[in-house]
Tab-separated table of C-alpha atoms in Angstrom:
chain	number	residue	atom	x	y	z
A	1	UNK	CA	0.000	0.000	0.000
A	2	UNK	CA	1.464	3.417	-0.950
A	3	UNK	CA	1.226	6.550	1.116
A	4	UNK	CA	-1.140	8.264	-1.312
A	5	UNK	CA	-3.715	5.625	-0.923
A	6	UNK	CA	-3.296	5.549	2.809
A	7	UNK	CA	-3.711	9.284	3.015
A	8	UNK	CA	-6.907	9.111	1.017
A	9	UNK	CA	-8.393	6.665	3.444
A	10	UNK	CA	-7.592	8.765	6.483
A	11	UNK	CA	-8.482	12.214	5.139
A	12	UNK	CA	-11.230	11.362	2.673
A	13	UNK	CA	-14.951	12.017	3.154
A	14	UNK	CA	-17.300	9.515	4.706
A	15	UNK	CA	-20.239	9.144	2.342
A	16	UNK	CA	-22.041	6.689	4.581
A	17	UNK	CA	-22.101	8.979	7.611
A	18	UNK	CA	-25.555	9.682	9.128
A	19	UNK	CA	-24.633	13.173	10.413
A	20	UNK	CA	-26.276	15.992	8.393
A	21	UNK	CA	-24.293	18.930	7.064
A	22	UNK	CA	-27.451	21.182	6.651
A	23	UNK	CA	-27.295	24.629	8.251
A	24	UNK	CA	-31.132	25.197	8.322
A	25	UNK	CA	-32.594	26.260	11.761
A	26	UNK	CA	-34.799	23.843	13.523
A	27	UNK	CA	-38.561	24.687	13.509
A	28	UNK	CA	-39.941	26.109	16.773
A	29	UNK	CA	-41.794	23.783	19.055
A	30	UNK	CA	-45.595	24.007	18.940
A	31	UNK	CA	-47.131	26.035	21.766
A	32	UNK	CA	-49.263	24.243	24.240
A	33	UNK	CA	-52.997	24.968	24.131
A	34	UNK	CA	-53.927	27.225	27.001
A	35	UNK	CA	-57.313	27.417	28.712
A	36	UNK	CA	-59.138	30.675	29.528
A	37	UNK	CA	-57.480	32.923	31.981
A	38	UNK	CA	-58.924	32.765	35.418
A	39	UNK	CA	-60.509	36.013	36.552
A	40	UNK	CA	-60.230	37.035	40.116
A	41	UNK	CA	-63.821	37.102	41.512
A	42	UNK	CA	-63.076	40.273	43.433
A	43	UNK	CA	-61.844	42.062	40.300
A	44	UNK	CA	-64.865	40.848	38.317
A	45	UNK	CA	-67.269	42.177	40.950
A	46	UNK	CA	-65.595	45.592	40.870
A	47	UNK	CA	-65.823	45.747	37.055
A	48	UNK	CA	-69.524	44.786	37.092
A	49	UNK	CA	-70.237	47.451	39.706
A	50	UNK	CA	-68.507	50.084	37.568
A	51	UNK	CA	-70.525	49.026	34.504
A	52	UNK	CA	-73.779	49.220	36.475
A	53	UNK	CA	-72.948	52.726	37.723
A	54	UNK	CA	-72.088	53.856	34.195
A	55	UNK	CA	-75.415	52.507	32.881
A	56	UNK	CA	-77.402	54.332	35.558
A	57	UNK	CA	-75.838	57.692	34.738
A	58	UNK	CA	-78.327	58.107	31.847
A	59	UNK	CA	-81.359	56.979	33.807
A	60	UNK	CA	-83.764	58.961	35.944
A	61	UNK	CA	-84.034	57.608	39.512
A	62	UNK	CA	-86.578	54.855	40.162
A	63	UNK	CA	-89.687	55.531	42.192
A	64	UNK	CA	-92.184	53.306	43.907
A	65	UNK	CA	-95.308	52.873	41.795
A	66	UNK	CA	-98.159	55.155	42.789
A	67	UNK	CA	-101.799	55.167	41.717
A	68	UNK	CA	-101.206	58.068	39.325
A	69	UNK	CA	-98.248	56.460	37.554
A	70	UNK	CA	-98.056	54.354	34.400
A	71	UNK	CA	-95.303	52.633	32.473
A	72	UNK	CA	-93.370	54.869	30.138
A	73	UNK	CA	-94.099	52.720	27.075
A	74	UNK	CA	-97.841	52.884	27.815
A	75	UNK	CA	-97.604	56.662	28.250
A	76	UNK	CA	-96.007	56.881	24.801
A	77	UNK	CA	-98.562	54.520	23.279
A	78	UNK	CA	-101.464	56.502	24.766
A	79	UNK	CA	-100.113	59.628	23.087
A	80	UNK	CA	-100.735	57.918	19.748
A	81	UNK	CA	-97.227	58.155	18.268
A	82	UNK	CA	-96.509	54.403	18.203
A	83	UNK	CA	-97.259	51.036	19.806
A	84	UNK	CA	-95.839	49.892	23.148
A	85	UNK	CA	-93.447	47.523	21.399
A	86	UNK	CA	-92.079	50.313	19.210
A	87	UNK	CA	-91.905	52.588	22.262
A	88	UNK	CA	-89.593	50.078	23.966
A	89	UNK	CA	-87.225	50.306	21.000
A	90	UNK	CA	-87.126	54.108	21.221
A	91	UNK	CA	-86.555	53.920	24.987
A	92	UNK	CA	-83.661	51.459	24.657
A	93	UNK	CA	-82.051	53.626	21.989
A	94	UNK	CA	-81.990	56.628	24.337
A	95	UNK	CA	-84.465	58.759	22.360
A	96	UNK	CA	-86.873	59.306	25.262
A	97	UNK	CA	-86.365	61.813	28.068
A	98	UNK	CA	-88.409	62.260	31.232
A	99	UNK	CA	-88.150	65.710	32.798
A	100	UNK	CA	-85.009	66.320	30.761
A	101	UNK	CA	-83.254	63.068	31.728
A	102	UNK	CA	-82.736	60.286	29.183
A	103	UNK	CA	-84.365	57.021	30.246
A	104	UNK	CA	-83.343	53.641	28.830
A	105	UNK	CA	-84.840	51.433	31.529
A	106	UNK	CA	-87.663	49.072	30.594
A	107	UNK	CA	-90.731	49.372	32.823
A	108	UNK	CA	-89.879	52.876	34.010
A	109	UNK	CA	-92.822	54.634	35.671
A	110	UNK	CA	-93.973	58.170	34.944
A	111	UNK	CA	-96.645	60.475	36.294
A	112	UNK	CA	-99.192	62.219	34.141
A	113	UNK	CA	-97.666	65.601	34.951
A	114	UNK	CA	-94.145	64.510	33.955
A	115	UNK	CA	-92.689	66.040	30.801
A	116	UNK	CA	-91.929	63.262	28.320
A	117	UNK	CA	-89.834	64.130	25.280
A	118	UNK	CA	-90.139	61.527	22.529
A	119	UNK	CA	-87.515	61.880	19.816
A	120	UNK	CA	-87.598	65.667	20.203
A	121	UNK	CA	-91.387	66.054	20.606
A	122	UNK	CA	-93.239	66.723	23.886
A	123	UNK	CA	-96.043	64.171	24.299
A	124	UNK	CA	-99.500	64.444	25.828
A	125	UNK	CA	-100.558	61.343	27.784
A	126	UNK	CA	-104.258	61.346	26.965
A	127	UNK	CA	-105.274	58.226	25.085
A	128	UNK	CA	-106.665	58.898	21.613
A	129	UNK	CA	-110.368	58.107	21.319
A	130	UNK	CA	-112.411	57.696	18.126
A	131	UNK	CA	-116.208	57.577	18.372
A	132	UNK	CA	-118.743	57.305	15.565
A	133	UNK	CA	-122.249	58.704	16.100
A	134	UNK	CA	-125.351	58.312	13.968
A	135	UNK	CA	-126.659	61.808	14.652
A	136	UNK	CA	-130.409	62.427	14.957
A	137	UNK	CA	-132.230	65.687	14.151
A	138	UNK	CA	-132.410	68.729	16.435
A	139	UNK	CA	-128.808	68.397	17.648
A	140	UNK	CA	-126.083	70.707	16.424
A	141	UNK	CA	-122.293	70.942	16.564
A	142	UNK	CA	-122.503	74.702	17.146
A	143	UNK	CA	-122.356	76.207	20.617
A	144	UNK	CA	-123.956	79.560	19.823
A	145	UNK	CA	-127.454	78.637	18.680
A	146	UNK	CA	-129.087	79.240	22.049
A	147	UNK	CA	-130.910	76.727	24.229
A	148	UNK	CA	-133.450	75.650	21.609
A	149	UNK	CA	-131.140	73.040	20.073
A	150	UNK	CA	-128.977	70.679	22.060
A	151	UNK	CA	-125.300	70.048	21.361
A	152	UNK	CA	-124.199	66.716	19.883
A	153	UNK	CA	-121.703	66.218	22.728
A	154	UNK	CA	-124.655	65.321	24.954
A	155	UNK	CA	-125.145	62.170	22.884
A	156	UNK	CA	-121.605	60.874	23.549
A	157	UNK	CA	-121.098	62.292	27.031
A	158	UNK	CA	-120.818	58.892	28.699
A	159	UNK	CA	-118.438	57.421	26.162
A	160	UNK	CA	-115.157	58.823	27.494
A	161	UNK	CA	-113.577	61.358	29.830
A	162	UNK	CA	-111.280	62.596	27.061
A	163	UNK	CA	-111.847	66.056	25.608
A	164	UNK	CA	-113.279	65.004	22.268
A	165	UNK	CA	-114.617	67.232	19.503
A	166	UNK	CA	-116.703	66.667	16.398
A	167	UNK	CA	-114.935	66.352	13.048
A	168	UNK	CA	-116.675	68.946	10.901
A	169	UNK	CA	-119.997	70.681	11.464
A	170	UNK	CA	-123.622	69.598	11.312
A	171	UNK	CA	-126.722	71.720	11.696
A	172	UNK	CA	-129.901	70.631	13.435
A	173	UNK	CA	-131.548	69.274	10.255
A	174	UNK	CA	-128.578	67.166	9.132
A	175	UNK	CA	-128.429	63.571	10.288
A	176	UNK	CA	-126.050	60.666	9.866
A	177	UNK	CA	-122.450	59.859	10.596
A	178	UNK	CA	-120.434	62.211	12.753
A	179	UNK	CA	-116.962	61.371	14.027
A	180	UNK	CA	-115.650	62.502	17.437
A	181	UNK	CA	-112.026	62.372	18.561
A	182	UNK	CA	-109.354	64.062	20.672
A	183	UNK	CA	-106.822	63.426	17.897
A	184	UNK	CA	-106.161	66.965	16.684
A	185	UNK	CA	-104.165	65.738	13.717
A	186	UNK	CA	-107.132	63.731	12.483
A	187	UNK	CA	-109.525	66.638	13.022
A	188	UNK	CA	-107.315	68.879	10.902
A	189	UNK	CA	-106.886	66.162	8.301
A	190	UNK	CA	-110.618	65.735	7.657
A	191	UNK	CA	-111.451	69.427	7.685
A	192	UNK	CA	-108.853	70.530	5.124
A	193	UNK	CA	-110.269	71.646	1.754
A	194	UNK	CA	-107.928	69.325	-0.167
A	195	UNK	CA	-108.663	66.157	1.796
A	196	UNK	CA	-108.894	62.874	-0.084
A	197	UNK	CA	-111.606	61.010	1.845
A	198	UNK	CA	-115.047	60.561	0.281
A	199	UNK	CA	-118.405	61.169	1.969
A	200	UNK	CA	-121.801	60.039	0.695
A	201	UNK	CA	-124.962	62.027	1.402
A	202	UNK	CA	-128.606	61.268	0.774
A	203	UNK	CA	-130.329	64.553	0.011
A	204	UNK	CA	-134.082	65.151	0.103
A	205	UNK	CA	-135.283	68.035	-2.091
A	206	UNK	CA	-138.575	69.918	-2.208
A	207	UNK	CA	-139.095	68.823	-5.834
A	208	UNK	CA	-137.736	66.370	-8.360
A	209	UNK	CA	-134.197	67.015	-9.546
A	210	UNK	CA	-134.143	67.642	-13.277
A	211	UNK	CA	-131.880	65.350	-15.245
A	212	UNK	CA	-130.127	68.278	-16.929
A	213	UNK	CA	-129.364	69.751	-13.487
A	214	UNK	CA	-128.042	66.391	-12.352
A	215	UNK	CA	-125.714	66.360	-15.354
A	216	UNK	CA	-124.485	69.895	-14.621
A	217	UNK	CA	-123.797	69.036	-10.971
A	218	UNK	CA	-121.901	65.881	-11.966
A	219	UNK	CA	-119.431	68.019	-13.924
A	220	UNK	CA	-118.653	70.143	-10.867
A	221	UNK	CA	-119.397	73.768	-10.176
A	222	UNK	CA	-118.043	76.944	-8.623
A	223	UNK	CA	-119.447	78.154	-5.285
A	224	UNK	CA	-118.301	81.428	-3.744
A	225	UNK	CA	-115.256	81.431	-5.985
A	226	UNK	CA	-114.231	77.877	-5.058
A	227	UNK	CA	-114.342	74.913	-7.391
A	228	UNK	CA	-116.407	71.992	-6.063
A	229	UNK	CA	-115.611	68.561	-7.503
A	230	UNK	CA	-118.449	66.049	-7.371
A	231	UNK	CA	-117.342	62.424	-7.533
A	232	UNK	CA	-120.794	61.004	-8.192
A	233	UNK	CA	-124.456	61.993	-8.182
A	234	UNK	CA	-127.476	59.804	-8.899
A	235	UNK	CA	-131.130	59.242	-8.147
A	236	UNK	CA	-131.920	56.843	-5.296
A	237	UNK	CA	-133.302	53.526	-6.539
A	238	UNK	CA	-137.036	52.985	-5.926
A	239	UNK	CA	-137.396	56.520	-4.573
A	240	UNK	CA	-138.848	59.724	-6.074
A	241	UNK	CA	-136.509	61.859	-8.178
A	242	UNK	CA	-136.365	64.256	-5.241
A	243	UNK	CA	-134.182	61.746	-3.381
A	244	UNK	CA	-130.581	62.106	-4.563
A	245	UNK	CA	-127.298	60.451	-3.636
A	246	UNK	CA	-124.238	62.689	-3.674
A	247	UNK	CA	-120.598	61.641	-3.256
A	248	UNK	CA	-117.879	64.207	-2.700
A	249	UNK	CA	-114.882	64.808	-0.494
A	250	UNK	CA	-115.931	67.774	1.596
A	251	UNK	CA	-116.991	67.255	5.199
A	252	UNK	CA	-118.755	70.633	5.194
A	253	UNK	CA	-122.485	69.955	4.973
A	254	UNK	CA	-123.104	73.583	3.997
A	255	UNK	CA	-121.432	72.853	0.660
A	256	UNK	CA	-123.939	70.055	0.009
A	257	UNK	CA	-126.822	72.396	0.706
A	258	UNK	CA	-125.332	75.185	-1.409
A	259	UNK	CA	-124.934	72.893	-4.442
A	260	UNK	CA	-128.675	72.335	-4.775
A	261	UNK	CA	-129.689	75.824	-3.681
A	262	UNK	CA	-127.570	77.211	-6.524
A	263	UNK	CA	-130.001	75.398	-8.873
A	264	UNK	CA	-133.025	76.768	-6.968
A	265	UNK	CA	-133.899	73.616	-5.009
A	266	UNK	CA	-134.780	73.742	-1.341
A	267	UNK	CA	-133.011	71.085	0.724
A	268	UNK	CA	-135.353	69.416	3.208
A	269	UNK	CA	-132.984	66.842	4.720
A	270	UNK	CA	-129.369	65.734	4.458
A	271	UNK	CA	-128.270	62.358	5.786
A	272	UNK	CA	-124.586	61.386	5.731
A	273	UNK	CA	-124.553	57.644	5.101
A	274	UNK	CA	-120.803	57.165	4.640
A	275	UNK	CA	-117.768	58.946	6.058
A	276	UNK	CA	-114.300	57.994	4.744
A	277	UNK	CA	-115.324	54.358	4.391
A	278	UNK	CA	-117.311	54.210	7.653
A	279	UNK	CA	-120.993	53.306	7.317
A	280	UNK	CA	-124.154	53.280	9.464
A	281	UNK	CA	-124.326	49.478	9.456
A	282	UNK	CA	-125.586	48.197	12.844
A	283	UNK	CA	-125.620	51.752	14.211
A	284	UNK	CA	-129.202	52.971	14.824
A	285	UNK	CA	-130.023	56.664	14.834
A	286	UNK	CA	-128.877	58.360	18.032
A	287	UNK	CA	-126.405	55.582	18.935
A	288	UNK	CA	-122.611	55.656	18.961
A	289	UNK	CA	-119.725	53.183	18.982
A	290	UNK	CA	-115.942	53.164	19.242
A	291	UNK	CA	-114.006	52.611	16.048
A	292	UNK	CA	-112.100	49.359	15.680
A	293	UNK	CA	-108.303	49.355	15.473
A	294	UNK	CA	-108.497	48.551	11.772
A	295	UNK	CA	-110.918	51.429	11.123
A	296	UNK	CA	-108.537	53.823	12.882
A	297	UNK	CA	-105.652	52.575	10.757
A	298	UNK	CA	-107.750	53.030	7.616
A	299	UNK	CA	-108.595	56.634	8.536
A	300	UNK	CA	-104.942	57.458	9.191
A	301	UNK	CA	-103.970	55.997	5.830
A	302	UNK	CA	-106.542	57.914	3.812
């Protein structure tokens, strides 16, 4: 054996060696899964107390319920702006103030003389009432006709303690449907000249209505400088030609009378048989009834 060969054996590489020559870093060890941190009960109690104090900063102080108190959501509902369920949403959102203090507490009690601000509007707590009367003769909506004729409020006096008023006017000779309410918005709505609700009247004349006059009235006319639009006019079936049905939007009975007087007819009687979809069905003359929830909704949507 020569030295060259021997040197190669001693200094040569070892291809069968299991030791790695790689310089790559080893991957980090996986972290152990950790459970939730334990909270000190004393610290938790302090944090909950702070949160409760912060929540009460925007609430008026609680009071013991008295006989003259009602829940705030009922107070809001009675004012007519929304239902109790919707009132709870407004309360939770911080849009209701009682005596200047925001209230977000469910079931909060208020007195009738408290000042409740609902989304920027001061509310009145009186519940909205809607009463339909089938008015008889010799009662009037006016208060200045002396003692000879009685006021229509006498006929609905026992219906409610709310301060209701008649929607529109009726003289002593006019009969039929008359609506009463303490909802001022509805009163204004149905007394505006440009209202959209229809009324139907049965008119009794002193003589037969000529067909040519009926045609002229159906096309509309001008009274005292104001245009009157007539939706429909017709003779009453199986009645003399002096009995006429008239459909128009005005709630002013004087307009009905003036239409026929402008054609030289004397009006003997006027009976309102329909008011904005309400009828006299099951409502005898001189009787009244409360409107149903659906009827109230229908009137508000007219």
